[in-house]
Tab-separated table of C-alpha atoms in Angstrom:
chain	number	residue	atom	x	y	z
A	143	UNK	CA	-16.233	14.315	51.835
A	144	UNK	CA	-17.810	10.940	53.465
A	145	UNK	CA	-20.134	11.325	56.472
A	146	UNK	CA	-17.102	11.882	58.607
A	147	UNK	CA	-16.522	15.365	56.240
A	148	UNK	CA	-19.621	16.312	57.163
A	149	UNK	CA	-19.695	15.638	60.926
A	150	UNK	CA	-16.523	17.643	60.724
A	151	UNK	CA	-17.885	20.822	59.038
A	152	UNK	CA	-20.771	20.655	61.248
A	153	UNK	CA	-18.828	20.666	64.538
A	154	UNK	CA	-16.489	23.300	62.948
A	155	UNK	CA	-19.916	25.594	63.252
A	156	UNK	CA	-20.794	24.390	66.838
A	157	UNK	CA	-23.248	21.610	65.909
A	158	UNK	CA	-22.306	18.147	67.539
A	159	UNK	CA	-23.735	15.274	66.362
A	160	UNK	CA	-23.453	11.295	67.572
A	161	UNK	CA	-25.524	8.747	68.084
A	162	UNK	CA	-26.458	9.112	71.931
A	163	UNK	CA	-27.208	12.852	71.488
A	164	UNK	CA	-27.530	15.724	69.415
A	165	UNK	CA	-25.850	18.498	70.359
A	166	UNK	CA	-25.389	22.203	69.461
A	167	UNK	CA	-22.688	24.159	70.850
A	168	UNK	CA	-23.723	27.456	70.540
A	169	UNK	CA	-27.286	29.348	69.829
A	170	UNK	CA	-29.139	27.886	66.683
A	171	UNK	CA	-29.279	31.236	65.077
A	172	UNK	CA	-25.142	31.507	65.566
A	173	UNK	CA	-24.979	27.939	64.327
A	174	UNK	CA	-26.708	28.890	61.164
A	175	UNK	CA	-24.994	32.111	60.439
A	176	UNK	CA	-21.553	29.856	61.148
A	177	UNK	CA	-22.793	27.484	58.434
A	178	UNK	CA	-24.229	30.161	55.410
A	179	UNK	CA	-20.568	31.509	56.266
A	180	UNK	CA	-18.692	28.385	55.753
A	181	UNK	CA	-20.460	27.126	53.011
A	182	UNK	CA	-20.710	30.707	51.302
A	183	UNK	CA	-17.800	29.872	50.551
A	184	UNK	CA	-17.227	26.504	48.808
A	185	UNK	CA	-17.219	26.056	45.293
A	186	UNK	CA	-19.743	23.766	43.819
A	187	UNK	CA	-17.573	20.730	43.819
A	188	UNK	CA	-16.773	21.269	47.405
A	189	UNK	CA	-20.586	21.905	48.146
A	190	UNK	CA	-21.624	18.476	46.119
A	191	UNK	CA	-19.227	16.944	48.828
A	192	UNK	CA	-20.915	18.218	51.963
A	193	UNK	CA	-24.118	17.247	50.512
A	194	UNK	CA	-22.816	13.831	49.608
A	195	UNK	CA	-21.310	13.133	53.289
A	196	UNK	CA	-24.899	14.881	54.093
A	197	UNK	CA	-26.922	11.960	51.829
A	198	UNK	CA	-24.486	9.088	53.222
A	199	UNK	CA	-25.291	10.325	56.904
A	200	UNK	CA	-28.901	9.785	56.251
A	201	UNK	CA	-28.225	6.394	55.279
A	202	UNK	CA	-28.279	5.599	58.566
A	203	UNK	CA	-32.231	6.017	60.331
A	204	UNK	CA	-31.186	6.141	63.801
A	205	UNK	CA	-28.411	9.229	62.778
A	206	UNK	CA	-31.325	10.674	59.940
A	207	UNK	CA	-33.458	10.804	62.724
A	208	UNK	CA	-30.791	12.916	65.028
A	209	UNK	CA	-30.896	15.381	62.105
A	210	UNK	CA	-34.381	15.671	62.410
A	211	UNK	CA	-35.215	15.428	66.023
A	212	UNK	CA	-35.068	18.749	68.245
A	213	UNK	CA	-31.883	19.805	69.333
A	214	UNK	CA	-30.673	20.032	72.618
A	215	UNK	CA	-29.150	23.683	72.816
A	216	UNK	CA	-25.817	23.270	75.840
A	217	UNK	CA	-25.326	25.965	77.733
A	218	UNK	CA	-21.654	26.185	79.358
A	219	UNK	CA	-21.896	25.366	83.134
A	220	UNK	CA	-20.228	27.643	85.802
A	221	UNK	CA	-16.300	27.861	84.642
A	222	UNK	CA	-17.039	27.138	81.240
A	223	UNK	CA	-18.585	30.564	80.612
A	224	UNK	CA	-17.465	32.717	77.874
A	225	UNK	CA	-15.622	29.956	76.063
A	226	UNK	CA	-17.169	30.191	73.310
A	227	UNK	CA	-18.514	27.868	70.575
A	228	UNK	CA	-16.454	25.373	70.958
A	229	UNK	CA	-16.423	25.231	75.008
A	230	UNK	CA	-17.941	22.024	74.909
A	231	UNK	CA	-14.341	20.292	73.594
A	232	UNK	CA	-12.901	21.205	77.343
A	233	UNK	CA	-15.761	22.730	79.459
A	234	UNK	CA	-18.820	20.844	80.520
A	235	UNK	CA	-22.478	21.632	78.909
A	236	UNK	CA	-25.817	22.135	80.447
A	237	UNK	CA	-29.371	21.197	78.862
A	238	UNK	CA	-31.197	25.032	78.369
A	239	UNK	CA	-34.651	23.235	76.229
A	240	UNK	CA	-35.272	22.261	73.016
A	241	UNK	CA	-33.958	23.788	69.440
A	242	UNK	CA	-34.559	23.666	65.818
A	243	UNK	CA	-33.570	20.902	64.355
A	244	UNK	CA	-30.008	20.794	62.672
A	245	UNK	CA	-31.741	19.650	59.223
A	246	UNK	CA	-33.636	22.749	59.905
A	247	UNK	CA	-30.679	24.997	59.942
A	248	UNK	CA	-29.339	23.523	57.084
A	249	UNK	CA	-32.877	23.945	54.920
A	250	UNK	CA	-32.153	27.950	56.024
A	251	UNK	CA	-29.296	27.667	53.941
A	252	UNK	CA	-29.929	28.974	50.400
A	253	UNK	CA	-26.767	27.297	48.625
A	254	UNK	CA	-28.161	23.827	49.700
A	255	UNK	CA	-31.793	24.052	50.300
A	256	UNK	CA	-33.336	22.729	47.149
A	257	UNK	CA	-30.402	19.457	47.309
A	258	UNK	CA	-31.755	19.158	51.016
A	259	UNK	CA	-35.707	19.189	50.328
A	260	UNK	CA	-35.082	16.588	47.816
A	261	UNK	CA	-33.097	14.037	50.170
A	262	UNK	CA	-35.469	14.794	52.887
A	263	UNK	CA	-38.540	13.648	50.192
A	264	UNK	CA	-36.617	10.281	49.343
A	265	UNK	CA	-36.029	9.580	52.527
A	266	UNK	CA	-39.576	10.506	54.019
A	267	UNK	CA	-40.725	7.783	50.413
A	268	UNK	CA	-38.686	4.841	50.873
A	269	UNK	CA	-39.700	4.677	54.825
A	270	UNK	CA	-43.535	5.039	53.798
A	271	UNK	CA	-43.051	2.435	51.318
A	272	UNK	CA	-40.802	0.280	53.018
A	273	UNK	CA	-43.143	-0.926	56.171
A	274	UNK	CA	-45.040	0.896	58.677
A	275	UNK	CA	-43.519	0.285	61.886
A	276	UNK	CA	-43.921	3.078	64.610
A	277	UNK	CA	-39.993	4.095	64.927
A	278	UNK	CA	-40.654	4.779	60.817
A	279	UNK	CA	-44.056	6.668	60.939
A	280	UNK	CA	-42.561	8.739	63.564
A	281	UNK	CA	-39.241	9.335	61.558
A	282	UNK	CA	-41.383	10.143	58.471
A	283	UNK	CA	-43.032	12.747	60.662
A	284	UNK	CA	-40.524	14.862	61.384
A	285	UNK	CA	-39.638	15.045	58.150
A	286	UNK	CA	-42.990	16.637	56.993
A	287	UNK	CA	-42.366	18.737	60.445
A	288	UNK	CA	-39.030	20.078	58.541
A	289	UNK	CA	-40.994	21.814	55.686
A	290	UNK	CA	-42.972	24.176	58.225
A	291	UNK	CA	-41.750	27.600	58.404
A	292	UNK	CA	-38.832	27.177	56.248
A	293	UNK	CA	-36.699	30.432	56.615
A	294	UNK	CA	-35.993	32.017	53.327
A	295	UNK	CA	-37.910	29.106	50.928
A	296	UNK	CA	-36.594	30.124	47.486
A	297	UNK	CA	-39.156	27.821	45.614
A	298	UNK	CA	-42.464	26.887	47.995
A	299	UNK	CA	-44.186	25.834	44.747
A	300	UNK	CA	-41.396	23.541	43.741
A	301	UNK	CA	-41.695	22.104	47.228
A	302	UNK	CA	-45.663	21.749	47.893
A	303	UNK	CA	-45.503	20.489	43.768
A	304	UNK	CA	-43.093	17.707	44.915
A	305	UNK	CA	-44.968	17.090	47.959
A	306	UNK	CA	-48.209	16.167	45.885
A	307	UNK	CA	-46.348	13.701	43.440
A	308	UNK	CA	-45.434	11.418	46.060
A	309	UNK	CA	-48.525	12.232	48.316
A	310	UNK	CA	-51.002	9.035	46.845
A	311	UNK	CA	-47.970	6.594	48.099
A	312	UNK	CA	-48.531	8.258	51.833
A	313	UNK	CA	-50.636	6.665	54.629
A	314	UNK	CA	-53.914	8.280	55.368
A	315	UNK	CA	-52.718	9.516	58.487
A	316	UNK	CA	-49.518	11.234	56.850
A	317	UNK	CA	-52.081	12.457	54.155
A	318	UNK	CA	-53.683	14.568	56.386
A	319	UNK	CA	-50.776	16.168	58.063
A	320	UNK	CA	-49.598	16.739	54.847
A	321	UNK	CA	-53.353	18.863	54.326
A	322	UNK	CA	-52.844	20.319	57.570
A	323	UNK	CA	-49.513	21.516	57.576
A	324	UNK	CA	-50.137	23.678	54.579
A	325	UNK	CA	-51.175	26.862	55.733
A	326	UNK	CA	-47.700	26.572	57.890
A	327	UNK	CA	-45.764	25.721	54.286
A	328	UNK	CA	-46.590	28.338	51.661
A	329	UNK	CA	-46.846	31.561	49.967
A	330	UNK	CA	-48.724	33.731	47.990
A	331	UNK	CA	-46.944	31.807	44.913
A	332	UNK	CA	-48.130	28.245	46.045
A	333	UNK	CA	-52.014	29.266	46.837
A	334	UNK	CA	-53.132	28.380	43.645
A	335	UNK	CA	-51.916	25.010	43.281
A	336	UNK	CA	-52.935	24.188	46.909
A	337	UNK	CA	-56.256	25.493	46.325
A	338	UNK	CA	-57.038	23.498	43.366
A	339	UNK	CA	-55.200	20.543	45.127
A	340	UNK	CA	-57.329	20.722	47.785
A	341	UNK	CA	-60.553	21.328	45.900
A	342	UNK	CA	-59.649	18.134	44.602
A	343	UNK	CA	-59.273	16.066	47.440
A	344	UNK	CA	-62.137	17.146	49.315
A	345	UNK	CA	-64.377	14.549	47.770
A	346	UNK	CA	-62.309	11.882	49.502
A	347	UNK	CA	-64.622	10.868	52.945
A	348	UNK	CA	-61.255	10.497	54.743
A	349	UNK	CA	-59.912	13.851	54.074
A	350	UNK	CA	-63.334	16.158	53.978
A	351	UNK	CA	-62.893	17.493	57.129
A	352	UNK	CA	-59.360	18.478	57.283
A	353	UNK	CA	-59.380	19.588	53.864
A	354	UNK	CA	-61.490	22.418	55.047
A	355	UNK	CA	-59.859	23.232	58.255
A	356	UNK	CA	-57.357	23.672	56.101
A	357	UNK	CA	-58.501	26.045	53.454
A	358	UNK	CA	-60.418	27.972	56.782
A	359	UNK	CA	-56.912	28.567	57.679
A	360	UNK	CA	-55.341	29.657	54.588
A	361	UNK	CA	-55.395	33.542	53.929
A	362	UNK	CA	-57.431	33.327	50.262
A	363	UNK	CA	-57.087	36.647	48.280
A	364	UNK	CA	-61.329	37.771	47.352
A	365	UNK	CA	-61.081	36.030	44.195
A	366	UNK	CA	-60.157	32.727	45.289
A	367	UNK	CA	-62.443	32.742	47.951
A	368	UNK	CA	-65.162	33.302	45.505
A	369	UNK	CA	-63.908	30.177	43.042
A	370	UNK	CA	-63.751	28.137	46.556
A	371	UNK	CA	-67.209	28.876	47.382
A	372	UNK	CA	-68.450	28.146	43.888
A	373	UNK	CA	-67.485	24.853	43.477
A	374	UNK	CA	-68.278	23.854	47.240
A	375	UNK	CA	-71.585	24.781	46.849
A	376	UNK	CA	-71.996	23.100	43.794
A	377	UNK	CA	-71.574	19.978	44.884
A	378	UNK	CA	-73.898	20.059	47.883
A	379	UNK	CA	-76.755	18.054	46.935
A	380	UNK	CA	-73.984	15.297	46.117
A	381	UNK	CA	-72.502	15.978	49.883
A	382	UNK	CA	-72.783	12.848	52.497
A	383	UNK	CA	-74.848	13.749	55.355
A	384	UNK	CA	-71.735	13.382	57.799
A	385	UNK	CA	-69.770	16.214	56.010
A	386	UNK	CA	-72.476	18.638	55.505
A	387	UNK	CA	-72.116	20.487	59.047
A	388	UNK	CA	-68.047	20.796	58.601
A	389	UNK	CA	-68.851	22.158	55.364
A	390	UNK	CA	-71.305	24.630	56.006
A	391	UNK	CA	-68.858	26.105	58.865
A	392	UNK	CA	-66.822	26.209	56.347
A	393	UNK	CA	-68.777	28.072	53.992
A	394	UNK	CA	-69.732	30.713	57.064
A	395	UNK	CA	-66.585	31.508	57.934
A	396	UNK	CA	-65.431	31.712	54.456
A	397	UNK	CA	-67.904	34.236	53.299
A	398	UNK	CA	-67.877	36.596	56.371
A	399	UNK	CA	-63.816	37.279	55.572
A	400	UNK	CA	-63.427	40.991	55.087
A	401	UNK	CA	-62.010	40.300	51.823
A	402	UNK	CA	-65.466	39.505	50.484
A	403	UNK	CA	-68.617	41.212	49.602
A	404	UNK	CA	-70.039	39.121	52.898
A	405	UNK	CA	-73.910	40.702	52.640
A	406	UNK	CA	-73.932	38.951	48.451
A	407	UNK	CA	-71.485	35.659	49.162
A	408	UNK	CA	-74.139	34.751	52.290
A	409	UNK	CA	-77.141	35.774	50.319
A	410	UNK	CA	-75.886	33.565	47.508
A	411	UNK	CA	-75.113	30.890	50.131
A	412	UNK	CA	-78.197	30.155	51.655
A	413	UNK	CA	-79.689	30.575	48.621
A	414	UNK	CA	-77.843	27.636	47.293
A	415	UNK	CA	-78.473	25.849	50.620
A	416	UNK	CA	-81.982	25.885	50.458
A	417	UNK	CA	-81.859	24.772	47.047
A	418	UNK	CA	-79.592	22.341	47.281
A	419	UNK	CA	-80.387	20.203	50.219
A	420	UNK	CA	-83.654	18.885	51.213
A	421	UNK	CA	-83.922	19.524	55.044
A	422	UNK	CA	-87.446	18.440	55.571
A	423	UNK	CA	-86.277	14.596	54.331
A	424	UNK	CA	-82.837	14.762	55.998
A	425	UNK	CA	-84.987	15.502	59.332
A	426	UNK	CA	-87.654	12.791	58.039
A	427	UNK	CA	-84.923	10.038	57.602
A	428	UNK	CA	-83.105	10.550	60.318
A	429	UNK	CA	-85.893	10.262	62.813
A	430	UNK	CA	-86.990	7.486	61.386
A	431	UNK	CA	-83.945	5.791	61.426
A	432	UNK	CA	-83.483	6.544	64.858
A	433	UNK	CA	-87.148	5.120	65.379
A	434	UNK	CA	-86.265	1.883	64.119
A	435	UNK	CA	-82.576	1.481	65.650
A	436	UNK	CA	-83.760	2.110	68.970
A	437	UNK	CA	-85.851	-1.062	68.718
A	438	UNK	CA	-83.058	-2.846	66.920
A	439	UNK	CA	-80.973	-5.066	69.800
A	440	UNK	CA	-78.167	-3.547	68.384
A	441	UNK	CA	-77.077	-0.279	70.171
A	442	UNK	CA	-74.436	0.281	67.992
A	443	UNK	CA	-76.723	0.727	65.414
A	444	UNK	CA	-78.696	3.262	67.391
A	445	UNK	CA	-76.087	5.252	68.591
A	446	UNK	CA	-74.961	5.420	64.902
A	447	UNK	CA	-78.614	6.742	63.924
A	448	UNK	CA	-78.757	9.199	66.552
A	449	UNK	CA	-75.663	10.719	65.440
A	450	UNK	CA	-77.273	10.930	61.920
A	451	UNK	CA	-79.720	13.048	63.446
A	452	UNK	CA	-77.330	14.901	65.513
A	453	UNK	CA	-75.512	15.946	62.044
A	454	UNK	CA	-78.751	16.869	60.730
A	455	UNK	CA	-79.414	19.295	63.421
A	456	UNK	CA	-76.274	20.549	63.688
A	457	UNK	CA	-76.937	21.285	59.506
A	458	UNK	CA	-80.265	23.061	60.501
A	459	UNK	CA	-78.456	24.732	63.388
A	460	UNK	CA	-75.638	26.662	61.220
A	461	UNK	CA	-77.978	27.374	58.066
A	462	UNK	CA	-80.038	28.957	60.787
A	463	UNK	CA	-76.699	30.846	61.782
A	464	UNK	CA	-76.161	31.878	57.909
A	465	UNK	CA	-79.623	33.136	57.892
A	466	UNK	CA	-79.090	35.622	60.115
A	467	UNK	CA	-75.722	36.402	59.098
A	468	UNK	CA	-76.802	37.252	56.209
A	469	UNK	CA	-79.686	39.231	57.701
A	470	UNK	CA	-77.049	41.613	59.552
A	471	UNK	CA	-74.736	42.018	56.248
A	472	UNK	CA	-78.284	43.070	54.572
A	473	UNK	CA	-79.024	45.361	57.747
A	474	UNK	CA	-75.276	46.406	57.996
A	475	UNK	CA	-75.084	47.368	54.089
A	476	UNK	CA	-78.432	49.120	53.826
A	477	UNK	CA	-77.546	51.735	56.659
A	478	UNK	CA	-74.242	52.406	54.953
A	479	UNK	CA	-76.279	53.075	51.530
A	480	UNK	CA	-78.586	55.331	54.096
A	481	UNK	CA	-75.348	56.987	55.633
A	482	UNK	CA	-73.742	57.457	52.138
A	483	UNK	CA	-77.174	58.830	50.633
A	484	UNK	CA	-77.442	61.550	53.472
């Protein structure tokens, strides 16, 4: 089956693709139940052929990027109602918003998904390493947009493992959607791997502050939470200045999670604070900085030294919030030991 093949068994299911527009017939959700019916059916031969007219299609950017783009879901016009899916071959069509992708109802398929992740990845590579012209950064986008909220993912750590062997040969910018789309990608089965991944990469200056908006998001079970918030605050007296406030929101958020025992994890975490970091010389050097900038003639220089002492005050201003955090955990857990007791 060449590209043709595949065309064909797509518009036998109500999806119409060309290069002007991309088309679906019918409803998305009857489009993919059309398709897990039709290819239900073929035997493994006939499936490698769909999937080869599929891998020939993609050949081609400008028709890859059809299969990735939003679809345009036509509605049948007055007189065409009531045709059916394939109305659009006499009656005329209407524009009723955007749809899932068709690459996205094929990834719902479970007879083809792992084939499809896989050409998706070597396409999304060789346009990253190719060149980095806007039409390709955008296409390599919406590939990575494909892998969020996959219906029915039969192996998430099979996909977020591939995903982080080709993820050094990304762009910074397509590193950190790759960070941020986690949370939208993955299981229970994946959150281990992703949690060391990103323990990992969160010494990287680029990627410091989405790394942790990203593991705020993800829903940790107690006992990773507690390995998370181990390691973090052991390396806080290596910790650049600029991070430290992104971190210790972090780090307040993580601990107050009702999975936790919040009144010890905040104890524990200002403790480590106050240990770790040296507020007293943060304050010290970023005043004086600031002191000497503003008689620099360079105001670029000075605005940069005021922020420094705009992140150290924001530091101050969250430990001050963990302080008395932890101060209601205390109060809140010593009135249930008084409640218990009586």
């Amino acid at each position: 089956m060449g590209d043709d093949g595949f065309c064909t068994a797509l518009d036998s299911c109500g999806v119409v693709v060309d290069m002007d527009i991309e088309r679906l017939r019918v409803d998305a959700s009857a489009a993919r139940m059309a398709l897990d019916r039709l290819l239900k059916g073929k035997s493994a031969n006939e499936l490698g052929l769909f999937l080869d007219g599929a891998r020939h299609f993609c050949d081609d950017r400008g028709r890859l990027l059809l299969l990735v783009s939003p679809s345009l879901p036509l509605a049948p016009t007055t007189g065409a109602a009531g045709a059916g899916a394939g109305a659009g071959d006499n009656g005329s069509y209407a524009s009723n918003g955007a749809q899932e992708s068709v690459c996205k109802l094929l990834l719902g398929i479970k007879e083809i998904q792992a084939t499809v992740i896989e050409l998706l990845l070597e396409r999304l590579l060789e346009m990253v390493c190719e060149d980095s012209e806007p039409q390709t950064q955008h296409i390599a986008r919406l590939i990575l947009q494909q892998f969020r909220w996959i219906d029915n993912l039969d192996d998430c750590r099979g996909l977020v493992s591939s995903l982080f062997e080709r993820y050094t040969s990304f762009p910074e910018q397509l590193q950190k959607e790759v960070v941020s789309m986690l949370p939208d990608m993955i299981d229970d089965s994946a959150q281990a791997i992703v949690v060391q991944e990103l323990l990992d990469k969160r010494r990287d200056p680029t990627l410091a502050t989405t790394v942790y908006d990203t593991l705020t998001n993800l829903s940790l079970s107690s006992a990773v939470i507690e390995q998370v918030v181990s390691e973090v605050i052991a390396d806080l007296g290596s910790t650049p200045v600029d991070d430290l406030p992104v971190i210790l929101r972090f780090l307040m958020h993580t601990v107050a999670q009702p999975t936790t025992d919040t009144a010890a994890m905040l104890a524990d975490a200002v403790r480590a604070i106050r240990t770790e970091l040296d507020f007293e010389t943060l304050r010290s050097a970023s005043s004086t900085t600031v002191a000497s900038s503003s008689s620099s003639s360079s105001s670029s220089s000075y605005l940069a030294a005021r922020g420094s002492g705009l992140v150290t005050d924001s530091v101050l201003l969250v430990l001050g919030m963990l302080i008395a955090s932890t101060a209601a955990a205390a109060a809140a857990a010593a009135a249930d030991a008084d409640e218990n007791g009586q």
